[in-house]
């Protein structure tokens, strides 16, 4: 999984969800994707559809999922967000 995803793309998706999404208890939600961060903001999370993506310091990331198809669906949603909400 290392180097498969572009951290800049992931950070942009996080920004879009927090800017345009509805506020929820732990962060924001947009189009089925939740975005939240840890207490100091150094680690951000995108989650939805049984997948959690953690982007940490120095643009490291980790994807947690049970089934490959869930991961693929989630990443397609992330890509759609970035494509549909361009500034």
Coordinates of C-alpha atoms in Angstrom, one line a residue, residues 27-78:
X27 CA -15.9 16.2 12.6
X28 CA -17.7 16.7 9.3
X29 CA -19.5 14.4 6.8
X30 CA -20.0 14.9 3.1
X31 CA -21.3 12.4 0.5
X32 CA -20.8 9.5 3.0
X33 CA -17.3 10.4 4.0
X34 CA -16.4 11.5 7.5
X35 CA -13.4 13.7 8.1
X36 CA -11.9 14.3 11.6
X37 CA -8.5 14.8 13.2
X38 CA -6.8 14.0 16.4
X39 CA -6.6 16.6 19.2
X40 CA -3.5 18.3 17.8
X41 CA -4.4 18.2 14.1
X42 CA -1.3 16.3 13.1
X43 CA -3.2 13.2 12.1
X44 CA -6.3 13.4 10.0
X45 CA -8.8 10.7 9.2
X46 CA -11.2 10.0 6.3
X47 CA -13.7 7.2 7.0
X48 CA -16.8 5.7 5.5
X49 CA -18.2 2.5 4.1
X50 CA -16.2 0.3 6.5
X51 CA -12.9 1.9 5.6
X52 CA -10.7 4.3 7.7
X53 CA -7.8 6.2 6.2
X54 CA -5.3 7.8 8.5
X55 CA -2.9 10.4 7.2
X56 CA -0.1 11.3 9.6
X57 CA 3.0 13.3 9.9
X58 CA 5.3 13.5 6.9
X59 CA 2.4 12.3 4.7
X60 CA 2.4 8.8 5.9
X61 CA -0.9 7.0 5.6
X62 CA -2.6 3.8 6.6
X63 CA -5.8 2.2 5.2
X64 CA -7.9 0.0 7.5
X65 CA -10.5 -2.2 5.8
X66 CA -11.9 -5.7 5.8
X67 CA -12.6 -6.2 2.1
X68 CA -10.8 -5.0 -1.0
X69 CA -14.0 -4.0 -2.7
X70 CA -14.8 -1.6 0.3
X71 CA -11.4 0.0 -0.1
X72 CA -12.0 0.5 -3.9
X73 CA -15.4 2.0 -3.4
X74 CA -14.1 4.3 -0.7
X75 CA -11.2 5.6 -2.8
X76 CA -13.6 6.2 -5.7
X77 CA -15.7 8.4 -3.4
X78 CA -12.7 10.3 -2.3

